[in-house]
């Protein structure tokens, strides 16, 4: 009862303090000031009301410097603040208030040390709940008291690291918390200056965080990373904070419900395997084990943000480390590959209200350093795939049931389809424990007797698994689809192998290139592997700069050129392999339904090449300068919308000294002219005709036959697309025909016989009369085609 009366009394005093504070700014009286100081420096009981009273009293002493104008008042106030420091822990434990006045004292001391007086003014005003005009000049004495008599900087840092972390820290906890104090001390580099280790405190606070995300935590991670990697200009370089260990971070994912899903996988690295290293043994306490026993999604996202930001800052400052000879911890690619990066980002995306301050910077870092995990198609498709899951209770799935269902895939596909639909109704993390078993049957999906709907369902299950640990899934899938050869046995690829040579993705069973569902999966893995290889090569250049004997960095331009050349080679070879897969074979003509499968495959390849060419137009130029089978041009020109960019470099391709490239360029121009009847296409087509007219007068007989014979169908298509060019084409054909007839007559008179067309010419490099007659017949047929497909069509319209 006495306690309740005291609380009511304190509530009355709160109102009195606010009224007195207003009157103080109007007129000061010495006897009133003495009574107010006695009231403010009284010792309330350890309760929530007592904590609030002490906080108001502390802010009043700062807001009204005249209260400590006399020496006796100042002495009383200093003793009272020292009493607060001693009784802080008792007040907090007895009152049950998480954000006690101890954090406020510490935060004020930090602001005074860093001379952030405006921040103190905001703190005082927000605590008092009123706007108080506080002049920074009036806080000079209070600053001296805090920084020299009560809280020296070393005392502040030593005390701050001993303050317990806030349990279940989230955005709904009001007031000034220990995390605010640590953040300010990190910004001022106080911990590194006085060599106070802070890593364990930050690690514990991150592990004790829950949604919704507290707004200070991302900023805390940022200043911590900078304090580890970017030494202060005023302090020696050895005065830095320690980075977190890999095993510490791995332990958080191991003990989570999500991390437990990956325990025991052979082909996929598991966060459950953690061996304590020497640098992490200082954190292996009972308290810490309790903290990380049940980590939340918030703590995992914060640790992921720490890792990505750490690597970003480290790579940005690599040259500086080389100059100074400083060795900096680097997190291995193997360790980073263990983390469910993509899954965590998707969870944050689904709950952006709780992680508004973290999702955007995480997404930026992911796109920069892990482009293979931020493919647009993945994000679009995975959004739809994740919405397909049913919220109802499902029958349990076992490994034996999966094996049994897939063993009847040909005899009873209905059983397999039922299982696949059941898997699709489950959350992705529930399917993942069976990923290895499911992927083992990938090659059985390629059989001709497997129904198409089963292949599509399998593909949907694969996409669902791709939302969990995509890099592990890619390795398993490629190993399951590897082409079996008697010469090479027991080949097992790893993530490192695929990143170093992404073309190994295409060394799969040839049946993949006639199965649209399987090919779409392989193309997804190929796109990601090429992106991962590009990123890894760029990171290698940043991570391993070369030094000359003088200690200066070598010219990086040459290494960058080599990197670009290697990337271009890898990607162009991949494109050439995919284009060759689109060629019609004898087997396609024999097998029923194979031509339809070929059409699907061509559609998938053209869609993939369209995205590739849009992303890198120089790759489109390289591929067409290399050339590919001309029978594919009727497929690529209409099937790849981005092929119109070839109009930019066709003039350069026409000027190449190779007749083979010139023939390919003419064929390419004609197909693009039919597909894109644009002014630019007309200009390029006219240039191509003029180029042929010029070559007609300078080429020898055998070269003329080699060039103009294959180009005649292209001229017909050009006339069909652009009838105004018919006159130029006819003029060219007339001139070519007269030359061929003249040469044929001259050759017949000189030799008196027709040379055998089997040799293609004689020892003098001349073309036989029969070859010239054959070309004349082709020219005549070309005239007929132009007449029917261009001239008459124009007249009809």
Coordinates of C-alpha atoms in Angstrom, one line a residue, residues 17 22 114 137 193 346 407 460 538 607 678 682 774:
X17 CA 8.7 19.2 -12.2
X22 CA 8.6 26.2 -17.2
X114 CA 32.1 13.3 -29.0
X137 CA 27.3 27.2 -24.3
X193 CA 41.3 3.8 -29.2
X346 CA 13.0 -14.1 -50.1
X407 CA 10.6 -46.5 -60.1
X460 CA 8.1 -27.3 -61.0
X538 CA 36.3 -9.9 -61.1
X607 CA 14.6 -16.9 -75.8
X678 CA 13.1 -0.6 -91.4
X682 CA 17.1 -0.7 -96.2
X774 CA 25.6 -23.6 -113.9

